[in-house]
Each structure stands twice: as structure tokens, then as C-alpha cells.
PDB file of C-alpha atoms in Angstrom:
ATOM      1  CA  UNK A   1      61.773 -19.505  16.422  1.00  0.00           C
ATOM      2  CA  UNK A   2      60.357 -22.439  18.115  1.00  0.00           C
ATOM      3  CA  UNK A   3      57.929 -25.275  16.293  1.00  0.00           C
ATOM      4  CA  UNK A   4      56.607 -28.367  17.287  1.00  0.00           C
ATOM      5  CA  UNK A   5      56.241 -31.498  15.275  1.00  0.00           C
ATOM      6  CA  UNK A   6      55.170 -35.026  15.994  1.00  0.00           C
ATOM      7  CA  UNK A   7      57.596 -37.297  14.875  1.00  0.00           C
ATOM      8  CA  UNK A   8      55.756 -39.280  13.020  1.00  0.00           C
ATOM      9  CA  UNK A   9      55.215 -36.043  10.450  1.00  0.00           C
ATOM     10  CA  UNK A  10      58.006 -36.107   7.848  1.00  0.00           C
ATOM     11  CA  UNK A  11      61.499 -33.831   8.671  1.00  0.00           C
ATOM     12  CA  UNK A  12      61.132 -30.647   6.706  1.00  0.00           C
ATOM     13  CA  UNK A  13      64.254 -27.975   5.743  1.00  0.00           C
ATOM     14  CA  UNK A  14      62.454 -25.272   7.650  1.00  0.00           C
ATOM     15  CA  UNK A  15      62.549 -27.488  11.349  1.00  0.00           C
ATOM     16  CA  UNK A  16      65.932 -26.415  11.915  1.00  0.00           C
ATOM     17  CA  UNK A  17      67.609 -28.152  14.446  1.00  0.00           C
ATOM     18  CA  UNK A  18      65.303 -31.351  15.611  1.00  0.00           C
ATOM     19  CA  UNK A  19      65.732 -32.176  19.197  1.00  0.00           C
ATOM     20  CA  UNK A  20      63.364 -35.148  20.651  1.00  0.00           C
ATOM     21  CA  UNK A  21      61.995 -34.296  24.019  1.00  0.00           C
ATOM     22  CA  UNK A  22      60.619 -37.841  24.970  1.00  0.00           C
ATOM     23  CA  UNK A  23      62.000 -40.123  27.459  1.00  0.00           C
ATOM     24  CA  UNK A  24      60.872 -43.215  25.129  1.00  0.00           C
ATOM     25  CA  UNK A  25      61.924 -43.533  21.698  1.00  0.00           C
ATOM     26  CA  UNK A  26      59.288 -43.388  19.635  1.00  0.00           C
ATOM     27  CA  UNK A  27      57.673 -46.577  18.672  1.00  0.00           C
ATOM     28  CA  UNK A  28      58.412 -47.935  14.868  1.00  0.00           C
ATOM     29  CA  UNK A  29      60.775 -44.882  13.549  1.00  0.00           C
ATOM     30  CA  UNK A  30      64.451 -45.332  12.873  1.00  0.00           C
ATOM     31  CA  UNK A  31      67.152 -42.601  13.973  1.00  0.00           C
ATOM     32  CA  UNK A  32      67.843 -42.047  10.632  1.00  0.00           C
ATOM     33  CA  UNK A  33      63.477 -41.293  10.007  1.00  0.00           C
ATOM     34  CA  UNK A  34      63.853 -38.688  12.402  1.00  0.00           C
ATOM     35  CA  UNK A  35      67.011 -36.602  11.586  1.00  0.00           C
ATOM     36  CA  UNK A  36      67.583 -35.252  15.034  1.00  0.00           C
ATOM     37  CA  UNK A  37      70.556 -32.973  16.218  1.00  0.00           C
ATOM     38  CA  UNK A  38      69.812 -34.082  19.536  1.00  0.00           C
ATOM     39  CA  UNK A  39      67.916 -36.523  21.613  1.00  0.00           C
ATOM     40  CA  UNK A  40      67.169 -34.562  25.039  1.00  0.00           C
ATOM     41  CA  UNK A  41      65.840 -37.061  27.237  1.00  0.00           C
ATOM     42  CA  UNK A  42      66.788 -35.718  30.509  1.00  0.00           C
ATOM     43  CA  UNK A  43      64.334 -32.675  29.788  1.00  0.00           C
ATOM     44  CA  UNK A  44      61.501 -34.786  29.347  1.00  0.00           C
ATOM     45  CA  UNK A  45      58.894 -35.528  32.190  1.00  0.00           C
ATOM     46  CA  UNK A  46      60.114 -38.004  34.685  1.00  0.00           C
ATOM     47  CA  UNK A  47      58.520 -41.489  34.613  1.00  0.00           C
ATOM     48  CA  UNK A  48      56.640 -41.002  37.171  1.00  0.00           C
ATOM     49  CA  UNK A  49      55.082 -37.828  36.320  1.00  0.00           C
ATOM     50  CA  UNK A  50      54.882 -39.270  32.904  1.00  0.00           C
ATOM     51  CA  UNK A  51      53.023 -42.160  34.099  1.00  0.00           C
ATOM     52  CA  UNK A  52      50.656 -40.368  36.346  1.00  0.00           C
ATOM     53  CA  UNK A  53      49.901 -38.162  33.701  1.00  0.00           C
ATOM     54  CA  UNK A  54      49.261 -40.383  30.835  1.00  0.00           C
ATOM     55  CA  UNK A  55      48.041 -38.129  28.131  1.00  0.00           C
ATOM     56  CA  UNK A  56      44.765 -37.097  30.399  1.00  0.00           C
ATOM     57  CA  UNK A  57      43.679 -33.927  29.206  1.00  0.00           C
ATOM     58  CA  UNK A  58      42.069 -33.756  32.688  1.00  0.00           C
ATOM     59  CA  UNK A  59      45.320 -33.831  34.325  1.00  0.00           C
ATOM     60  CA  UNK A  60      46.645 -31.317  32.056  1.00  0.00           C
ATOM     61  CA  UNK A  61      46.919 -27.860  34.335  1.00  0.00           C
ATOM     62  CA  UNK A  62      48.481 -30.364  37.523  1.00  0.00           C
ATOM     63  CA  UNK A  63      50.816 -31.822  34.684  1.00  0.00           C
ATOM     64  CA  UNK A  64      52.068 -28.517  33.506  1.00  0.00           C
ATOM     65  CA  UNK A  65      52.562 -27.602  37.187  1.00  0.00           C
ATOM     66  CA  UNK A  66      54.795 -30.392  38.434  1.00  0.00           C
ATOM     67  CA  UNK A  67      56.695 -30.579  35.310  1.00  0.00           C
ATOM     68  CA  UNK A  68      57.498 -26.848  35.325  1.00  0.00           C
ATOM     69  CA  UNK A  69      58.826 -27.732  38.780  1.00  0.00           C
ATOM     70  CA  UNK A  70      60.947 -30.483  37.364  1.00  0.00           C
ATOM     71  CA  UNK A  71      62.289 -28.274  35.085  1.00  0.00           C
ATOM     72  CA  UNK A  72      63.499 -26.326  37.858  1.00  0.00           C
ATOM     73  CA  UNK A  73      66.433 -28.611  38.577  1.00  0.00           C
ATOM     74  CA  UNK A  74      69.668 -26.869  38.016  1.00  0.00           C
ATOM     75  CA  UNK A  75      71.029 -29.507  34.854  1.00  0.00           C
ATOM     76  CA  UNK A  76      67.557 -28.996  33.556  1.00  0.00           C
ATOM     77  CA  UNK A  77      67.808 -25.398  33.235  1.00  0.00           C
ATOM     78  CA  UNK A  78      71.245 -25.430  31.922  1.00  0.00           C
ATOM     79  CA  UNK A  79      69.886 -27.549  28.823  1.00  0.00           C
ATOM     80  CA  UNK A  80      66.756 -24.837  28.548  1.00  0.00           C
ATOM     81  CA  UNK A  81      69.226 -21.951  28.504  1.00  0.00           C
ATOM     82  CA  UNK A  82      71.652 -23.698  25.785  1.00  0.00           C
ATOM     83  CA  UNK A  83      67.934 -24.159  23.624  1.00  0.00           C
ATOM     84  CA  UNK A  84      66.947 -21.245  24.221  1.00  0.00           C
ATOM     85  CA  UNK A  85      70.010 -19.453  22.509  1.00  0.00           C
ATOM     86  CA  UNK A  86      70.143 -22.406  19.810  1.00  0.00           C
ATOM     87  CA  UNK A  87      66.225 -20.282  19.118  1.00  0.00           C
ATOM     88  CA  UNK A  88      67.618 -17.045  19.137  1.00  0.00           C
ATOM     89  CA  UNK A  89      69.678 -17.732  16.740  1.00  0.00           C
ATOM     90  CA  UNK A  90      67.299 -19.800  14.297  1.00  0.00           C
ATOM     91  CA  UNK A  91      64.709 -22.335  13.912  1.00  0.00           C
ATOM     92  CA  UNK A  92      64.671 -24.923  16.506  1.00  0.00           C
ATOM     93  CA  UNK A  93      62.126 -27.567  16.690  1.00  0.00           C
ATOM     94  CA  UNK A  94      60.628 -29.740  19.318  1.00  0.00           C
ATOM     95  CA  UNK A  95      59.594 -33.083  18.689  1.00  0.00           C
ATOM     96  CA  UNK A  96      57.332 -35.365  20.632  1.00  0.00           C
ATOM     97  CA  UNK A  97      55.222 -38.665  19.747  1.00  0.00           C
ATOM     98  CA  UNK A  98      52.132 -38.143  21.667  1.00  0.00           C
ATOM     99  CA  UNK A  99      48.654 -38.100  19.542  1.00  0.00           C
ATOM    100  CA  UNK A 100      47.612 -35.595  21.617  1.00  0.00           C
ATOM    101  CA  UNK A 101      49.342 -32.341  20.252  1.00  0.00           C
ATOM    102  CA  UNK A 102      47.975 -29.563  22.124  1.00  0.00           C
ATOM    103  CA  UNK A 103      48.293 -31.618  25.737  1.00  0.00           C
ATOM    104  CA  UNK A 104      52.338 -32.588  25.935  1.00  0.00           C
ATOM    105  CA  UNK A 105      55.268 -32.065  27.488  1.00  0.00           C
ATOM    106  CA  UNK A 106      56.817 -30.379  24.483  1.00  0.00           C
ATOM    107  CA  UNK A 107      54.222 -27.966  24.404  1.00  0.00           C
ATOM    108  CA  UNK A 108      54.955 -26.849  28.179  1.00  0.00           C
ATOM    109  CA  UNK A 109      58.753 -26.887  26.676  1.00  0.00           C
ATOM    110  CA  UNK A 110      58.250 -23.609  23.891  1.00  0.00           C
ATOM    111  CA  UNK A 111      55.939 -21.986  26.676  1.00  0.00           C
ATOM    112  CA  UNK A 112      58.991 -22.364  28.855  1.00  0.00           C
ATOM    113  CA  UNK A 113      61.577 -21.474  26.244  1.00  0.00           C
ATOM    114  CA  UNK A 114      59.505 -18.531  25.166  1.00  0.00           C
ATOM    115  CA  UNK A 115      59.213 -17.457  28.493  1.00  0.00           C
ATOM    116  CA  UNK A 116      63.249 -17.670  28.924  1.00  0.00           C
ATOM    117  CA  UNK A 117      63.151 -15.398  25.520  1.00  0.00           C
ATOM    118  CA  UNK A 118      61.292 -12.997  26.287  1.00  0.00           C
ATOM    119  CA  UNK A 119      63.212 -12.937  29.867  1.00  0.00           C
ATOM    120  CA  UNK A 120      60.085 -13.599  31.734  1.00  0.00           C
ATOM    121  CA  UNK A 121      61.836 -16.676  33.382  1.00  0.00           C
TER     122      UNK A 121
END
């Protein structure tokens, strides 16, 4: 299973493995706050595209498209494919500190993962 969580929500048993998908840390929370197995910052939206994109739910379907492509690269897909079997085997969760929580790149992350899963990608 795959959940997202902002991390500004309290860590609960049932997340599973916690793994940040941000490039920035997020503002005000210690590592400690968080709990994370892992901080994966090299699967989060480049600067650039993270810039452009800036949490513009306009931008949303151009955003999803470039940073599928991103996701592409071949490091990239070697961290999806080790998260993907971390969620076969139990409860992995994303976590992101946008407000926005239906328009981030964590979202586009589980569609991606689930894809992977259900061996559509």
C-alpha cells in the first residue's frame, strides 16, 4: 500500500516506512518530527520544473507531464522500482510539504508507483 501525508500531520504506526519526496526540507520540522526511513530527494521535481510550476493548479496536467518525463531517467527509475517493492511488501508512505494536497509531486509519485504495480509501467 501506498499513502500520502503532509509532513506537517503527525507520524502514525500505520505510515510504514516514511520517505520525503521534496527537494527542500520542510520549513520548521526537525528530522527527528518527521521519523523518515528515507529522504529521497533525487526523485523529487527538479528546481526548475519545481519553480516553473509553483503549486499552480493551472499548470497541473503540463507539471505531471514533464515530471513523468524526469522520472524517466535511468537512476530515477531504479529508486521507483526499489519503492515500488518496499509497497509490495507493506505500507509505504509518501510525504510532501505542499498545502496543496491533491496538486503535488508526491501525488504523481503513487500514480507512478501504482502504475509500476500493477505492471502498467
Amino acid at each position: 500500500m501506498i499513502g500520502l501525508k503532509r509532513a506537517y500531520e503527525p507520524p502514525a504506526p500505520e505510515d510504514g516506512d516514511r520517505y520525503l519526496v521534496d527537494r527542500l526540507w520542510p520549513r520548521g520540522l526537525s528530522k527527528e518530527a518527521l521519523r523518515l526511513t528515507a529522504w529521497l530527494r533525487d526523485l523529487a521535481p527538479s528546481d526548475d520544473l519545481r519553480r516553473w510550476f509553483g503549486h499552480d493548479p493551472a499548470k497541473w496536467p503540463q507539471f505531471q507531464q514533464h515530471y513523468r518525463q524526469e522520472l524517466q531517467e535511468p537512476a530515477k527509475q531504479a529508486l521507483l522500482r526499489e519503492l515500488a517493492e518496499k509497497a509490495r511488501n507493506g505500507t509505504i508512505t509518501l510525504v510532501y510539504s505542499a498545502q496543496d494536497q491533491e496538486h503535488n509531486n508526491a501525488v504523481v509519485l503513487k500514480q507512478v508507483l501504482e502504475e509500476m504495480l500493477a505492471g502498467r509501467a
